[in-house]
Amino acid sequence: MFSRPLLRFVPKGTRINFMRGRFVGLATSAVLSIASVILFLHPGLTLGLDFRGGIVVEARTQGPADFGKIRAALAAQHVEAAGVQSFGAPDDVLIRLDAPPAGDHDREAHTQAMVDSVRHAVATLPGAQVLRADAVGASVSAELFRNGMLALGISLLMILGYIWFRFEWEFAVSAVVTLVLDLTKTIGFLVLTHFEFDLVMVAAILTILGYSTNDKVVVYDRVRENLRKYRTMPLAELIDLSINETLGRTLGTSSTVFLAALPLALFGASLSSFAWVMLFGIVVGTSSSIFIAAPLLLLLGEKRLRRDARPAR
């Protein structure tokens, strides 16, 4: 009764010719990545508190937030240039302030005074309360940004080394180039959505890179197995066969992770942006394994991989 699955993402015997559209896939990916780089240069990422420095106060009001009253209360406490926005529930409010300038010799005391002023302003609103208040200085934010970029760079190098050690260099180069293209598209998505780029987003990107790498290793493992099994099959046909054989597993795994992250994106409040980036990364990582990594492997290894796969005379 339970020997057959209730749901199949891909019917048995599916033979989709993915490599026929390899040039369209590569061209589309290149255009999207170039556009993402342009967006990164201008207008650029919206840096979060971790990387920009400043003060963030999270408050909760009694009933839906009245931003006019909140701004009036802040003005009464002489809090200037305050950014007030809603997030999550209608009664959740974020109040953002720029940190005191770097030349301020008593920055810590002035930062605390600004936080206290916001607390007093919120206290004047009936039923409102401050849930948390965070402050990050300019020097600390610069160090956090540098360490975050270093983590991304090291992760790409380690992925390159791992795949190069486990497979041939054609597999490693194809995978890392694809991951870089995935990364640029994710950056473009962050720019378009105005999600704040902070340490949480660095964690999301690292998670996406890990997930995408695993997806590509599954396809590459099947390609390597089929190289030994079908020694005379053209590489394009062999890659198509390998993708079709792993397509059900790929779509099943992606759908599971996607459905797990979707409720967090819809109802996760402060983690909603993290989840939306994860959802985007799942779609990009899954599609790039088929339409980018596989065509690149075909371009780089069409001659050598087929030559090495032939039996010795």
PDB file of C-alpha atoms in Angstrom, residues 8 17 25 33 40 43 73 79 148 151 168 173 176 208 263 299 307:
ATOM      1  CA  ARG A   8       5.661  12.490  -7.939  1.00  0.00           C
ATOM      2  CA  ASN A  17      16.246  18.264 -23.317  1.00  0.00           C
ATOM      3  CA  GLY A  25      19.865  30.158 -19.907  1.00  0.00           C
ATOM      4  CA  SER A  33      23.690  39.412 -13.003  1.00  0.00           C
ATOM      5  CA  PHE A  40      24.558  47.364  -6.497  1.00  0.00           C
ATOM      6  CA  PRO A  43      21.456  52.990  -5.850  1.00  0.00           C
ATOM      7  CA  ALA A  73       6.060  62.760  20.484  1.00  0.00           C
ATOM      8  CA  VAL A  79      14.609  63.835  18.572  1.00  0.00           C
ATOM      9  CA  GLY A 148      30.869  39.742   6.768  1.00  0.00           C
ATOM     10  CA  ALA A 151      33.086  35.315   5.471  1.00  0.00           C
ATOM     11  CA  GLU A 168      37.531  17.501 -11.613  1.00  0.00           C
ATOM     12  CA  VAL A 173      34.927  26.151 -11.840  1.00  0.00           C
ATOM     13  CA  VAL A 176      31.795  28.515  -8.286  1.00  0.00           C
ATOM     14  CA  ILE A 208      21.808  29.988   0.152  1.00  0.00           C
ATOM     15  CA  PRO A 263       5.320  30.784   6.840  1.00  0.00           C
ATOM     16  CA  LEU A 299      31.253  24.081 -22.258  1.00  0.00           C
ATOM     17  CA  ARG A 307      38.146  11.657 -23.508  1.00  0.00           C
TER      18      ARG A 307
END
